[in-house]
CSV table of C-alpha atoms in Angstrom, one decimal:
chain,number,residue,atom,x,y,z
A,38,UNK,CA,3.9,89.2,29.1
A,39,UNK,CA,4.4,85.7,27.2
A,40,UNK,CA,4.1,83.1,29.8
A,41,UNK,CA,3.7,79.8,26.7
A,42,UNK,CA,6.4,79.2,23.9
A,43,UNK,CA,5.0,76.6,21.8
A,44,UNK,CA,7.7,75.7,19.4
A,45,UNK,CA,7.5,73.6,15.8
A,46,UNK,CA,10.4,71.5,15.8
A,47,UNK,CA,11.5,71.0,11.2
A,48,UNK,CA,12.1,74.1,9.7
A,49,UNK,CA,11.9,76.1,13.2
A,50,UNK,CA,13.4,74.7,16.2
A,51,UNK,CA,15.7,72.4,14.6
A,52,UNK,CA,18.8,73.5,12.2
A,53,UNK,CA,19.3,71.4,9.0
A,54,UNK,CA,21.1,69.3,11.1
A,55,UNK,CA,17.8,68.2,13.1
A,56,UNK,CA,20.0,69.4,15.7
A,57,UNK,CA,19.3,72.2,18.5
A,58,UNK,CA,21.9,74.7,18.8
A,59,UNK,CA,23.8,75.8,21.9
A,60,UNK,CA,22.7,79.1,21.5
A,61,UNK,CA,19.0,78.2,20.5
A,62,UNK,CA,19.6,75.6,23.7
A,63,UNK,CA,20.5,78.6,26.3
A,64,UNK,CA,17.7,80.9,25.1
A,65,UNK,CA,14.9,78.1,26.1
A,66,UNK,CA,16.8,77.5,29.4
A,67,UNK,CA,16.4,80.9,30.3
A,68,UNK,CA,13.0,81.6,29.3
A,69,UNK,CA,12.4,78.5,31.8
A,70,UNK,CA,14.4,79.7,34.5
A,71,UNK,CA,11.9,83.0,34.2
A,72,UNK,CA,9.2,80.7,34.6
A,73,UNK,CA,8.1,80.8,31.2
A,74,UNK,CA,6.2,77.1,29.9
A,75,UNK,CA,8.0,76.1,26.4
A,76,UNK,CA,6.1,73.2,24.8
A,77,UNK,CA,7.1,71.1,22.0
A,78,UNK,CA,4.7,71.3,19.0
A,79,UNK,CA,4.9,69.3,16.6
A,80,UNK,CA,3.7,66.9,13.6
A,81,UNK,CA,5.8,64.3,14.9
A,82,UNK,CA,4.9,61.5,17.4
A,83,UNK,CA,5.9,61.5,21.0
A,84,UNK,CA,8.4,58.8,20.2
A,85,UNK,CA,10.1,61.0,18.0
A,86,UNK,CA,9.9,63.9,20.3
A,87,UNK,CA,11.6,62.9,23.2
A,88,UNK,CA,14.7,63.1,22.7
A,89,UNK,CA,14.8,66.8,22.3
A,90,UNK,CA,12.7,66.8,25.1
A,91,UNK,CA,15.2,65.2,27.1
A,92,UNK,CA,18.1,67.3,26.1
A,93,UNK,CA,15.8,70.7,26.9
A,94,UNK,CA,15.2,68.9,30.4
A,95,UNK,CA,10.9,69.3,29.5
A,96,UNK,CA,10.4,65.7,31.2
A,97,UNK,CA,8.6,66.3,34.6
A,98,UNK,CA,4.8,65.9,35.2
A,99,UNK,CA,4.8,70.0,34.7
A,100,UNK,CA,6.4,69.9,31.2
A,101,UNK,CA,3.2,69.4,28.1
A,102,UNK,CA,4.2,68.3,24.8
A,103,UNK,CA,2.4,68.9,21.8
A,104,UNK,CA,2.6,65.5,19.3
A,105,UNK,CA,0.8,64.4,15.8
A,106,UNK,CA,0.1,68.2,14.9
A,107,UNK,CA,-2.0,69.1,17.6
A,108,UNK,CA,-3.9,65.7,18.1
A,109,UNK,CA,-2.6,64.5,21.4
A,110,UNK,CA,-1.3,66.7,23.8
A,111,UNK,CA,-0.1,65.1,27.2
A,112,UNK,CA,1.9,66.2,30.3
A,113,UNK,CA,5.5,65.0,29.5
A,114,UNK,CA,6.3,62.9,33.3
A,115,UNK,CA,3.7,61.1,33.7
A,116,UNK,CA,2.1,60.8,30.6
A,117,UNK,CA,-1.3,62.1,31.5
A,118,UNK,CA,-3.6,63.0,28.1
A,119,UNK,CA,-5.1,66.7,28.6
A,120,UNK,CA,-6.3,66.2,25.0
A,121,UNK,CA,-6.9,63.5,22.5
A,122,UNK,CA,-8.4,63.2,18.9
A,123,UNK,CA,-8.1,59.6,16.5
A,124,UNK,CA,-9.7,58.9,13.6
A,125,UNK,CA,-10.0,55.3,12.5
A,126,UNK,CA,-10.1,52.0,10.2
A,127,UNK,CA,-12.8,53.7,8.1
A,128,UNK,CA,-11.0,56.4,7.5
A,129,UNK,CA,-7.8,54.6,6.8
A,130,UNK,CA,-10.0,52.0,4.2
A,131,UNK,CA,-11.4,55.3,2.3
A,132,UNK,CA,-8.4,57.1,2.3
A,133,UNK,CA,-6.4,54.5,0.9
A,134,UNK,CA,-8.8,54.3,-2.0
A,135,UNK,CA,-8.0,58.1,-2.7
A,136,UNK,CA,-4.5,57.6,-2.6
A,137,UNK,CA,-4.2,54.7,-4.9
A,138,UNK,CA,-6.2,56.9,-7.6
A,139,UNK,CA,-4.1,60.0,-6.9
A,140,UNK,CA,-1.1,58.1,-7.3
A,141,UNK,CA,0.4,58.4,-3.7
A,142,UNK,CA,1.4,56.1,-1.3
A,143,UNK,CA,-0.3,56.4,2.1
A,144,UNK,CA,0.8,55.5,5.8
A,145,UNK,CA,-0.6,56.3,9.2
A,146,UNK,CA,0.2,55.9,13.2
A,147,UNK,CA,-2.0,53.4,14.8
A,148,UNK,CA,-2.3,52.9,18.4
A,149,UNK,CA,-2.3,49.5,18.4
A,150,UNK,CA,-0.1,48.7,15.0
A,151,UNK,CA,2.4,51.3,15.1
A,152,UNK,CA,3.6,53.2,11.7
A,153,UNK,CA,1.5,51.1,9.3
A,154,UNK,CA,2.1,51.5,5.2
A,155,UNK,CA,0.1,50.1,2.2
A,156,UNK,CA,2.8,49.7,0.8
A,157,UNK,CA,6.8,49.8,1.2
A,158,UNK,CA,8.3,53.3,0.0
A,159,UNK,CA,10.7,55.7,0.3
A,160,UNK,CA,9.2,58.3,2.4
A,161,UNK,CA,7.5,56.0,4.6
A,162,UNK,CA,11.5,55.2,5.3
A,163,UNK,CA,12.0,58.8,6.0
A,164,UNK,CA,9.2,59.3,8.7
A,165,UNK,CA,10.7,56.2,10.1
A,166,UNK,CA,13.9,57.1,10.6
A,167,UNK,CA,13.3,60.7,11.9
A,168,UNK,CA,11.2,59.7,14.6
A,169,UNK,CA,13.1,55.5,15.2
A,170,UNK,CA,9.7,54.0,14.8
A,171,UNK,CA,10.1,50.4,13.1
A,172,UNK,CA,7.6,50.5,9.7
A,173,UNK,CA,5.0,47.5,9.2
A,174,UNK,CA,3.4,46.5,6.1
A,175,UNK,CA,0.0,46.3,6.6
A,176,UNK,CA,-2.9,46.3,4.5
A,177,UNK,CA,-5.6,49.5,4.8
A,178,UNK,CA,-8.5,47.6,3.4
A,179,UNK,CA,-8.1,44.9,6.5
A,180,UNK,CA,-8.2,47.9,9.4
A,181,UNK,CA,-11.3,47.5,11.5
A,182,UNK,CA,-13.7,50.6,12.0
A,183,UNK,CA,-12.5,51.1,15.7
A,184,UNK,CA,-9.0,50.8,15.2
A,185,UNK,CA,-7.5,54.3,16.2
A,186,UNK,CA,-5.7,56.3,14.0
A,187,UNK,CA,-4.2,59.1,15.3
A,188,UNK,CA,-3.2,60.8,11.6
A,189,UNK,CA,-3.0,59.7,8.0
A,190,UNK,CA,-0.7,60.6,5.6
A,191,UNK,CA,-0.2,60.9,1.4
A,192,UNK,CA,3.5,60.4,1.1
A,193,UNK,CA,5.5,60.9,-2.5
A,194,UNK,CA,7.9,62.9,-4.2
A,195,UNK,CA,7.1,66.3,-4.4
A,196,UNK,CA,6.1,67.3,-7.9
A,197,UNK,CA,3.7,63.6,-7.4
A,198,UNK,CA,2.4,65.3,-4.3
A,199,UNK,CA,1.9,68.4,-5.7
A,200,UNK,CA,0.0,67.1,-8.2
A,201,UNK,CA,-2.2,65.0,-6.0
A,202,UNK,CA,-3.1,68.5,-3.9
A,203,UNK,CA,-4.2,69.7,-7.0
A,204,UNK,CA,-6.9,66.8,-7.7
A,205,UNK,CA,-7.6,66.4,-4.1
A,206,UNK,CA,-11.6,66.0,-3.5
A,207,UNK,CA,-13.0,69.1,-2.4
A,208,UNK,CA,-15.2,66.8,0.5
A,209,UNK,CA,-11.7,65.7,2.1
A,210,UNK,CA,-11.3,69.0,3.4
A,211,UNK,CA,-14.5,69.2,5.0
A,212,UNK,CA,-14.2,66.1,6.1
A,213,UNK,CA,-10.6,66.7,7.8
A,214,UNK,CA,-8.1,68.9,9.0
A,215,UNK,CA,-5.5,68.4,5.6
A,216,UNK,CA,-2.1,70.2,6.1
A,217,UNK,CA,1.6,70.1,4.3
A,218,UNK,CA,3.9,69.6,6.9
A,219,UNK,CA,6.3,68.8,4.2
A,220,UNK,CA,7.5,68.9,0.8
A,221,UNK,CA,6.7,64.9,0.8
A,222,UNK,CA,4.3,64.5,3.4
A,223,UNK,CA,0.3,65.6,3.4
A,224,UNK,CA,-1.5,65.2,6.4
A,225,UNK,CA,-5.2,64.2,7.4
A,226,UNK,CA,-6.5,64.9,11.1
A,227,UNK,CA,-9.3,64.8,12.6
A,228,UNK,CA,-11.5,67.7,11.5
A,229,UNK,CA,-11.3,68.9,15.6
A,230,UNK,CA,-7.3,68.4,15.4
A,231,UNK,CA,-4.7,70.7,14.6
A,232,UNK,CA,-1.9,72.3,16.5
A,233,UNK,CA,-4.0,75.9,17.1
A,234,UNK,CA,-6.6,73.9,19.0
A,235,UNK,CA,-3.6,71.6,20.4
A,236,UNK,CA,-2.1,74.8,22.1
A,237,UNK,CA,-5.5,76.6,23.0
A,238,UNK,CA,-6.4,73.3,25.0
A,239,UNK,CA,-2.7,73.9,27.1
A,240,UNK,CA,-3.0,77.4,27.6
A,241,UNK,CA,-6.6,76.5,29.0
A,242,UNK,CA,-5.5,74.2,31.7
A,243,UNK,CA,-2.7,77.0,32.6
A,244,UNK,CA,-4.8,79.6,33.0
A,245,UNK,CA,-3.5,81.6,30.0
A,246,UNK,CA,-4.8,83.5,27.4
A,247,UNK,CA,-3.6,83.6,23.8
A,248,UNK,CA,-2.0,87.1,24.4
A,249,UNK,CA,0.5,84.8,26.9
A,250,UNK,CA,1.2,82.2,24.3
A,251,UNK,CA,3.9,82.8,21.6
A,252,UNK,CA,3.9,80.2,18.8
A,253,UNK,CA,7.0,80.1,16.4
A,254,UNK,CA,6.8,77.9,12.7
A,255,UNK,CA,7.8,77.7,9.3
A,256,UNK,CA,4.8,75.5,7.3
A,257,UNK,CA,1.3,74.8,6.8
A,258,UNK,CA,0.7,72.5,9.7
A,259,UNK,CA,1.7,75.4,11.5
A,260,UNK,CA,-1.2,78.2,10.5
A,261,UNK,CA,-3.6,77.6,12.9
A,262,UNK,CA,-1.2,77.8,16.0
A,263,UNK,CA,0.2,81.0,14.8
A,264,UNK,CA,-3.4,82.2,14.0
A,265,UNK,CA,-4.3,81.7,18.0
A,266,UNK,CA,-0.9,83.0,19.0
A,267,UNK,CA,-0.8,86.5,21.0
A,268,UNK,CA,2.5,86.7,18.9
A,269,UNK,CA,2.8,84.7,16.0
A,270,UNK,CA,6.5,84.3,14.7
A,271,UNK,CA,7.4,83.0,11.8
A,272,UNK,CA,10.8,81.8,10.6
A,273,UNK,CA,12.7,83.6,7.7
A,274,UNK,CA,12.7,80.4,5.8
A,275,UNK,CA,9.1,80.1,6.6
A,276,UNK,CA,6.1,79.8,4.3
A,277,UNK,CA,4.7,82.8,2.6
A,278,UNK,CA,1.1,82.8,4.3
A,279,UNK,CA,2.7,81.9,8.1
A,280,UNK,CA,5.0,85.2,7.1
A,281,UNK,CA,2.0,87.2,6.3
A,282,UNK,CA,0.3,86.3,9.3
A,283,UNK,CA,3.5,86.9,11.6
A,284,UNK,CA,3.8,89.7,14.3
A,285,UNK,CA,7.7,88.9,13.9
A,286,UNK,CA,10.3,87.4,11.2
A,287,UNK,CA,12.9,85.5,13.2
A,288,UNK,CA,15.6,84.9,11.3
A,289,UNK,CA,16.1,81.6,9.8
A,290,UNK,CA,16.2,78.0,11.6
A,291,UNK,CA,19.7,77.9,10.1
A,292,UNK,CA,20.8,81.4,12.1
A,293,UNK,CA,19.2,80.5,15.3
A,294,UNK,CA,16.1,81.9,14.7
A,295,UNK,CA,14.0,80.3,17.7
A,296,UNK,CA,16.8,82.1,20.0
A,297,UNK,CA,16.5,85.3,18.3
A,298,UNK,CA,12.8,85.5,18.8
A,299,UNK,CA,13.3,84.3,22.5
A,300,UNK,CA,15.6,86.9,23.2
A,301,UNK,CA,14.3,89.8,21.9
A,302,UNK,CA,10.5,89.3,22.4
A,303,UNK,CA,10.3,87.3,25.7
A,304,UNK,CA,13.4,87.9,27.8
A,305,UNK,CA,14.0,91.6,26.5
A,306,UNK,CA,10.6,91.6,27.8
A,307,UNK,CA,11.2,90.3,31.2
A,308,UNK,CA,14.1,92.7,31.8
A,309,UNK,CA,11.9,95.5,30.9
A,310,UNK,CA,9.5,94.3,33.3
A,311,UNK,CA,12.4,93.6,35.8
A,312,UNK,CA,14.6,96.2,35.2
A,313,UNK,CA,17.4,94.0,34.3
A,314,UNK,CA,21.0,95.1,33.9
């Protein structure tokens, strides 16, 4: 019996539109309403989480959210951390020095600048205006070795980015967790950090196992959370190792694939169990 849904928000949750839809919207209020938990999980940070959150009424001290790809995950009310990794300036200074050889430009989320960029660019815009953070300017080489960053990113067009992925240093991926979670956007965690470890960490404090939790995606910043997943869906438009992992296709994030997967895996379910009408 799934008693988690931990849900990626781009490419799964979210239509083309960035918008959830009606039917997507009912499916999650009545897997609620059966008392099952349904947790936002995503790349994004909180700021740019909450409105959804607020429009799927996950804003008491009960609701979890999921934020910066499995890096921080907090109880949605009160705002109390149940899990937390950063890395920091060093990591900002040397990875800057790797993006200005690979030809990318590079931003991160710092707790105590905001969304910082090397330098002003197009993509940087985009992360901005998804989640309504303001961008800064700020130079990597000046960060201090205890300023917190939660995540680092490689940002550029995609044939650029593809291209850097290609000639990226072996040791980085040792060193961190690296993930897609875009065409334009490359990732680096904290080695401990991704959303797999992000939902584990919940289902822990709820007293679940992974055969309770359900995690639904489309991308590579995905993989591990589908990996620890009891049932691991992946969308239609999903990538090709998510689908190969998957207990279940739901149908696109442009046919209300989210609500599909609700319906007929968790509140089929429930009326089997209930003997629903």
């Amino acid at each position: 019996m799934i008693k988690l849904i931990a849900l990626d928000m781009d490419g799964t949750l979210l239509n083309e539109e960035k918008k959830i839809t009606p039917r997507t919207h009912q499916a999650i209020q009545q897997a609620k309403q059966a008392g099952v938990k349904v947790v936002l999980a995503s790349g994004r940070p909180l700021q740019g989480l909450v409105p959804y959150l607020e429009q799927l009424e996950l804003t008491s001290d009960e609701d979890f959210v999921i934020s910066y790809n499995g890096s921080l995950v907090q109880r949605v009310g009160n705002s109390e951390i149940i899990h937390k990794t950063a890395l920091n300036g060093k990591d900002g200074s040397e990875l800057l020095k790797v993006a200005q050889r690979l030809g990318v430009y590079i931003h991160a989320f710092s707790a105590e600048h905001g969304l910082i960029t090397q330098q002003h660019n197009p993509w940087t815009d985009i992360e901005s205006s998804i989640n309504g953070i303001d961008v800064n300017e700020f130079d990597f080489a000046q960060l201090s070795a205890d300023d917190a960053l939660v995540k680092i990113m490689f940002v550029a067009e995609e044939s650029v980015l593809d291209q850097a992925i290609a000639n990226l240093p072996a040791a980085l991926r040792e060193q961190y967790t690296v993930c897609r979670s875009a065409p334009f956007f490359l990732e680096f965690l904290h080695r401990d950090s991704n959303k797999g470890v992000g939902v584990a960490q919940l289902a822990a404090i709820l007293g679940l196992s992974a055969e309770q939790v359900m995690c639904a995606g489309d991308a590579e910043n995905d993989l591990q959370m589908l990996q620890y997943a009891g049932l691991a869906v992946a969308m239609d438009n999903a990538d090709p190792e998510l689908k190969a992992i998957a207990n279940y296709i739901a149908p696109s994030n442009k046919q209300d694939g989210v609500a599909v997967a609700i319906e007929e895996k968790v509140l089929n379910s429930l009326c089997v169990e209930n003997t629903c009408n």
